[in-house]
């Protein structure tokens, strides 16, 4: 065997694992591996966005679409520190990628060289990333790389997926040793634990005793591809399905039993079903504060009065916020297929058991539709939020991949968007990171080059990462950014108005005099796009939106559409959300209910 440089060992293994891309930013700390990437550039592509955070969000978006990981590459010090938010975002939403960070050379450790963190331990950067990755590996010699590489991929992709860090002293990229090639790691989705026979029997017993059951599904269902099995369960049993934002698209959005999201910004039928259910079958999702109305009884759920069957791959999530009647450590798809098989020919569990429940659901759906319908077709200036969502629903192709940033626009899409496919509505749900939607659309487009990829982002979020347009032009990625321009940090402005008697400070954008009496301000986003070499258009009239979006998708070129949206129209709350100790608000539509 011949000696191999550390950089070559790493790149060879990425190719072996069929990693198609490395998203990275160069620096003195990682220049030593760039030559190895250049040598195999026909087998693995290096894409360089303009910021490290963007590289991480791109990798996150790629995994969410393809369910296969890519790698990121960042240099020593600040470059790798810029990865913290994108790693936290991926970890919070169970998304996986390999973050390769460079560190100071081993010969200089603990001597305070350029960009070393050494206050508590030498070359201590891995401790910075400890809370935001599943595991950090620090191979300090070439002969340590094979084991670290295999373990990194196994850790990323087994159990609940998540990002993994390999922190490598930059001398290791160039040093040589004779090493055996690392063995192939596990592929994502090959380990699918099932419910035991006794646990499955317990689940059947709960369902048989129920009169008002409801499914609550999320990212675990999406990642395991449980959609087909869940769709069959929904159809055969006639049981309604509530979805987290990351579970949307798993079951048919147009089915009257698909109720959408729950919580303050959820749909009224979803909150009503959650309040009145006697059994919740939770598959691959969490009861966080936003999907539970901050755990206050009667607003979204009524545990422990309601029985809870919780199924999750991660045992730490079972019973985290609500006591379980039965908790199962199982893969979402495997469990749903087991349940399908078990109900076939079951004497007690029949669709007609839940006919009265379905009639009640239909009444709630009608109430909600009657309330929201008038505003979807309203022609106004500035444009109403409902009109924007409805227009995009009508004109975007069925196979569109939507990436969403954090902001008030996300609240509107959680409430009213109806994705037609799984993993086609990408959200930063767990960590709610501004910049995720702006950047992840690039990774989504690389993961699905044949599909239209559209980012709907706030004006505040877009300004955090406007360089993405230049990257799209560089790499000829036909992404479309629709900027929800309400001249404000709209979601926080709404909170400030609602909780503090209409006072405003620091939550909107003004030129000159700051505050409600000043001139509202934002840059010309369309001009910025054109300066980058992309298409750019500003929309201020409702009737101009649909043709602009249709043309942008048809042209297959990078494009920014700056849409002026009415920031004084707020999503109708159907649950609540508390920021303790500030008193919470009651729902705008509907009211809490307890048995």
mmCIF file of N, CA, C and O in Angstrom, residues 344-396:
data_model
loop_
_atom_site.group_PDB
_atom_site.id
_atom_site.type_symbol
_atom_site.label_atom_id
_atom_site.label_comp_id
_atom_site.label_asym_id
_atom_site.label_seq_id
_atom_site.Cartn_x
_atom_site.Cartn_y
_atom_site.Cartn_z
ATOM 1 N N UNK A 344 -56.289 -5.177 9.341
ATOM 2 C CA UNK A 344 -56.935 -5.901 8.240
ATOM 3 C C UNK A 344 -57.748 -7.066 8.820
ATOM 4 O O UNK A 344 -57.203 -7.955 9.465
ATOM 5 N N UNK A 345 -59.028 -7.018 8.605
ATOM 6 C CA UNK A 345 -59.890 -8.074 9.114
ATOM 7 C C UNK A 345 -60.174 -8.002 10.608
ATOM 8 O O UNK A 345 -60.733 -8.939 11.181
ATOM 9 N N UNK A 346 -59.795 -6.895 11.251
ATOM 10 C CA UNK A 346 -60.046 -6.762 12.691
ATOM 11 C C UNK A 346 -61.547 -6.654 12.935
ATOM 12 O O UNK A 346 -62.259 -5.923 12.248
ATOM 13 N N UNK A 347 -62.029 -7.368 13.940
ATOM 14 C CA UNK A 347 -63.473 -7.427 14.196
ATOM 15 C C UNK A 347 -64.033 -6.132 14.781
ATOM 16 O O UNK A 347 -65.209 -5.817 14.565
ATOM 17 N N UNK A 348 -63.219 -5.401 15.519
ATOM 18 C CA UNK A 348 -63.723 -4.243 16.255
ATOM 19 C C UNK A 348 -63.374 -2.929 15.566
ATOM 20 O O UNK A 348 -64.210 -2.020 15.457
ATOM 21 N N UNK A 349 -62.143 -2.802 15.082
ATOM 22 C CA UNK A 349 -61.684 -1.534 14.512
ATOM 23 C C UNK A 349 -62.174 -1.423 13.073
ATOM 24 O O UNK A 349 -61.644 -2.053 12.159
ATOM 25 N N UNK A 350 -63.234 -0.630 12.884
ATOM 26 C CA UNK A 350 -63.862 -0.464 11.578
ATOM 27 C C UNK A 350 -64.067 1.025 11.292
ATOM 28 O O UNK A 350 -64.220 1.833 12.211
ATOM 29 N N UNK A 351 -64.123 1.369 10.035
ATOM 30 C CA UNK A 351 -64.283 2.762 9.637
ATOM 31 C C UNK A 351 -65.558 3.376 10.217
ATOM 32 O O UNK A 351 -65.568 4.543 10.636
ATOM 33 N N UNK A 352 -66.630 2.592 10.238
ATOM 34 C CA UNK A 352 -67.910 3.150 10.702
ATOM 35 C C UNK A 352 -67.887 3.527 12.179
ATOM 36 O O UNK A 352 -68.751 4.285 12.652
ATOM 37 N N UNK A 353 -66.905 3.023 12.926
ATOM 38 C CA UNK A 353 -66.798 3.392 14.342
ATOM 39 C C UNK A 353 -66.650 4.899 14.518
ATOM 40 O O UNK A 353 -67.031 5.448 15.555
ATOM 41 N N UNK A 354 -66.083 5.545 13.499
ATOM 42 C CA UNK A 354 -65.704 6.943 13.651
ATOM 43 C C UNK A 354 -66.544 7.871 12.771
ATOM 44 O O UNK A 354 -66.153 9.005 12.512
ATOM 45 N N UNK A 355 -67.694 7.420 12.326
ATOM 46 C CA UNK A 355 -68.516 8.229 11.416
ATOM 47 C C UNK A 355 -69.025 9.495 12.102
ATOM 48 O O UNK A 355 -69.058 10.578 11.486
ATOM 49 N N UNK A 356 -69.431 9.394 13.363
ATOM 50 C CA UNK A 356 -69.893 10.591 14.080
ATOM 51 C C UNK A 356 -68.751 11.593 14.265
ATOM 52 O O UNK A 356 -68.948 12.815 14.173
ATOM 53 N N UNK A 357 -67.579 11.077 14.490
ATOM 54 C CA UNK A 357 -66.380 11.915 14.645
ATOM 55 C C UNK A 357 -66.070 12.652 13.344
ATOM 56 O O UNK A 357 -65.788 13.842 13.341
ATOM 57 N N UNK A 358 -66.194 11.953 12.215
ATOM 58 C CA UNK A 358 -65.956 12.581 10.924
ATOM 59 C C UNK A 358 -66.993 13.668 10.632
ATOM 60 O O UNK A 358 -66.671 14.713 10.042
ATOM 61 N N UNK A 359 -68.221 13.452 11.038
ATOM 62 C CA UNK A 359 -69.261 14.466 10.834
ATOM 63 C C UNK A 359 -68.947 15.729 11.635
ATOM 64 O O UNK A 359 -69.155 16.855 11.151
ATOM 65 N N UNK A 360 -68.431 15.534 12.844
ATOM 66 C CA UNK A 360 -68.057 16.691 13.666
ATOM 67 C C UNK A 360 -66.879 17.443 13.034
ATOM 68 O O UNK A 360 -66.867 18.683 12.997
ATOM 69 N N UNK A 361 -65.929 16.685 12.514
ATOM 70 C CA UNK A 361 -64.782 17.289 11.821
ATOM 71 C C UNK A 361 -65.275 18.121 10.625
ATOM 72 O O UNK A 361 -64.816 19.250 10.385
ATOM 73 N N UNK A 362 -66.211 17.574 9.863
ATOM 74 C CA UNK A 362 -66.745 18.277 8.691
ATOM 75 C C UNK A 362 -67.416 19.589 9.087
ATOM 76 O O UNK A 362 -67.295 20.602 8.377
ATOM 77 N N UNK A 363 -68.126 19.602 10.203
ATOM 78 C CA UNK A 363 -68.749 20.841 10.680
ATOM 79 C C UNK A 363 -67.688 21.894 11.005
ATOM 80 O O UNK A 363 -67.836 23.075 10.675
ATOM 81 N N UNK A 364 -66.602 21.457 11.665
ATOM 82 C CA UNK A 364 -65.531 22.406 12.000
ATOM 83 C C UNK A 364 -64.842 22.915 10.737
ATOM 84 O O UNK A 364 -64.489 24.091 10.659
ATOM 85 N N UNK A 365 -64.663 22.054 9.757
ATOM 86 C CA UNK A 365 -64.060 22.481 8.498
ATOM 87 C C UNK A 365 -64.912 23.563 7.827
ATOM 88 O O UNK A 365 -64.392 24.558 7.307
ATOM 89 N N UNK A 366 -66.232 23.368 7.850
ATOM 90 C CA UNK A 366 -67.127 24.351 7.226
ATOM 91 C C UNK A 366 -67.067 25.687 7.959
ATOM 92 O O UNK A 366 -67.021 26.754 7.333
ATOM 93 N N UNK A 367 -67.097 25.635 9.286
ATOM 94 C CA UNK A 367 -66.999 26.878 10.067
ATOM 95 C C UNK A 367 -65.736 27.657 9.696
ATOM 96 O O UNK A 367 -65.771 28.875 9.490
ATOM 97 N N UNK A 368 -64.634 26.945 9.607
ATOM 98 C CA UNK A 368 -63.347 27.565 9.327
ATOM 99 C C UNK A 368 -63.314 28.132 7.906
ATOM 100 O O UNK A 368 -62.901 29.265 7.691
ATOM 101 N N UNK A 369 -63.764 27.339 6.948
ATOM 102 C CA UNK A 369 -63.754 27.796 5.556
ATOM 103 C C UNK A 369 -64.656 29.014 5.354
ATOM 104 O O UNK A 369 -64.320 29.933 4.597
ATOM 105 N N UNK A 370 -65.812 29.026 6.019
ATOM 106 C CA UNK A 370 -66.703 30.185 5.913
ATOM 107 C C UNK A 370 -66.036 31.450 6.466
ATOM 108 O O UNK A 370 -66.261 32.556 5.965
ATOM 109 N N UNK A 371 -65.222 31.276 7.492
ATOM 110 C CA UNK A 371 -64.557 32.409 8.128
ATOM 111 C C UNK A 371 -63.416 32.961 7.267
ATOM 112 O O UNK A 371 -63.256 34.177 7.133
ATOM 113 N N UNK A 372 -62.628 32.077 6.662
ATOM 114 C CA UNK A 372 -61.412 32.531 5.968
ATOM 115 C C UNK A 372 -61.623 32.826 4.478
ATOM 116 O O UNK A 372 -60.844 33.582 3.889
ATOM 117 N N UNK A 373 -62.655 32.240 3.871
ATOM 118 C CA UNK A 373 -62.793 32.301 2.406
ATOM 119 C C UNK A 373 -62.846 33.711 1.825
ATOM 120 O O UNK A 373 -62.248 33.966 0.771
ATOM 121 N N UNK A 374 -63.559 34.680 2.441
ATOM 122 C CA UNK A 374 -63.737 35.974 1.773
ATOM 123 C C UNK A 374 -62.439 36.694 1.419
ATOM 124 O O UNK A 374 -62.406 37.466 0.450
ATOM 125 N N UNK A 375 -61.368 36.493 2.173
ATOM 126 C CA UNK A 375 -60.162 37.290 1.968
ATOM 127 C C UNK A 375 -59.189 36.714 0.945
ATOM 128 O O UNK A 375 -58.236 37.391 0.554
ATOM 129 N N UNK A 376 -59.395 35.477 0.516
ATOM 130 C CA UNK A 376 -58.436 34.863 -0.397
ATOM 131 C C UNK A 376 -58.481 35.506 -1.781
ATOM 132 O O UNK A 376 -57.473 35.522 -2.491
ATOM 133 N N UNK A 377 -59.608 36.030 -2.174
ATOM 134 C CA UNK A 377 -59.706 36.660 -3.489
ATOM 135 C C UNK A 377 -59.692 38.169 -3.452
ATOM 136 O O UNK A 377 -59.908 38.820 -4.480
ATOM 137 N N UNK A 378 -59.413 38.758 -2.287
ATOM 138 C CA UNK A 378 -59.484 40.216 -2.143
ATOM 139 C C UNK A 378 -58.358 40.898 -2.917
ATOM 140 O O UNK A 378 -57.182 40.567 -2.740
ATOM 141 N N UNK A 379 -58.711 41.843 -3.775
ATOM 142 C CA UNK A 379 -57.739 42.623 -4.554
ATOM 143 C C UNK A 379 -57.455 43.908 -3.793
ATOM 144 O O UNK A 379 -58.317 44.790 -3.693
ATOM 145 N N UNK A 380 -56.240 44.043 -3.246
ATOM 146 C CA UNK A 380 -55.909 45.184 -2.400
ATOM 147 C C UNK A 380 -54.491 45.659 -2.702
ATOM 148 O O UNK A 380 -53.689 44.947 -3.297
ATOM 149 N N UNK A 381 -54.199 46.884 -2.253
ATOM 150 C CA UNK A 381 -52.841 47.416 -2.283
ATOM 151 C C UNK A 381 -52.565 48.073 -0.929
ATOM 152 O O UNK A 381 -53.298 48.993 -0.554
ATOM 153 N N UNK A 382 -51.569 47.617 -0.156
ATOM 154 C CA UNK A 382 -50.707 46.468 -0.433
ATOM 155 C C UNK A 382 -51.493 45.161 -0.441
ATOM 156 O O UNK A 382 -52.662 45.127 -0.067
ATOM 157 N N UNK A 383 -50.844 44.101 -0.850
ATOM 158 C CA UNK A 383 -51.512 42.829 -1.105
ATOM 159 C C UNK A 383 -51.787 42.103 0.206
ATOM 160 O O UNK A 383 -50.930 42.045 1.095
ATOM 161 N N UNK A 384 -52.979 41.535 0.313
ATOM 162 C CA UNK A 384 -53.321 40.777 1.521
ATOM 163 C C UNK A 384 -52.510 39.486 1.579
ATOM 164 O O UNK A 384 -52.283 38.824 0.555
ATOM 165 N N UNK A 385 -52.097 39.060 2.778
ATOM 166 C CA UNK A 385 -51.321 37.828 2.913
ATOM 167 C C UNK A 385 -52.040 36.595 2.359
ATOM 168 O O UNK A 385 -51.423 35.745 1.707
ATOM 169 N N UNK A 386 -53.364 36.496 2.605
ATOM 170 C CA UNK A 386 -54.108 35.329 2.120
ATOM 171 C C UNK A 386 -54.057 35.235 0.597
ATOM 172 O O UNK A 386 -53.998 34.141 0.031
ATOM 173 N N UNK A 387 -54.088 36.387 -0.053
ATOM 174 C CA UNK A 387 -54.052 36.418 -1.514
ATOM 175 C C UNK A 387 -52.719 35.878 -2.022
ATOM 176 O O UNK A 387 -52.678 35.160 -3.027
ATOM 177 N N UNK A 388 -51.637 36.214 -1.336
ATOM 178 C CA UNK A 388 -50.317 35.728 -1.748
ATOM 179 C C UNK A 388 -50.261 34.208 -1.648
ATOM 180 O O UNK A 388 -49.841 33.515 -2.587
ATOM 181 N N UNK A 389 -50.681 33.668 -0.503
ATOM 182 C CA UNK A 389 -50.639 32.213 -0.315
ATOM 183 C C UNK A 389 -51.510 31.519 -1.359
ATOM 184 O O UNK A 389 -51.090 30.538 -1.996
ATOM 185 N N UNK A 390 -52.711 32.025 -1.557
ATOM 186 C CA UNK A 390 -53.635 31.389 -2.498
ATOM 187 C C UNK A 390 -53.122 31.462 -3.933
ATOM 188 O O UNK A 390 -53.239 30.500 -4.700
ATOM 189 N N UNK A 391 -52.540 32.589 -4.302
ATOM 190 C CA UNK A 391 -52.004 32.739 -5.662
ATOM 191 C C UNK A 391 -50.869 31.752 -5.910
ATOM 192 O O UNK A 391 -50.818 31.088 -6.951
ATOM 193 N N UNK A 392 -49.964 31.635 -4.950
ATOM 194 C CA UNK A 392 -48.864 30.682 -5.109
ATOM 195 C C UNK A 392 -49.387 29.254 -5.164
ATOM 196 O O UNK A 392 -48.863 28.416 -5.917
ATOM 197 N N UNK A 393 -50.411 28.963 -4.379
ATOM 198 C CA UNK A 393 -51.003 27.627 -4.417
ATOM 199 C C UNK A 393 -51.567 27.322 -5.806
ATOM 200 O O UNK A 393 -51.487 26.191 -6.302
ATOM 201 N N UNK A 394 -52.132 28.326 -6.456
ATOM 202 C CA UNK A 394 -52.743 28.121 -7.772
ATOM 203 C C UNK A 394 -51.728 28.032 -8.903
ATOM 204 O O UNK A 394 -51.887 27.229 -9.829
ATOM 205 N N UNK A 395 -50.676 28.844 -8.844
ATOM 206 C CA UNK A 395 -49.815 28.968 -10.024
ATOM 207 C C UNK A 395 -48.531 28.146 -9.939
ATOM 208 O O UNK A 395 -47.947 27.833 -10.987
ATOM 209 N N UNK A 396 -48.074 27.804 -8.746
ATOM 210 C CA UNK A 396 -46.847 27.015 -8.670
ATOM 211 C C UNK A 396 -47.135 25.563 -9.050
ATOM 212 O O UNK A 396 -48.192 25.029 -8.712
#
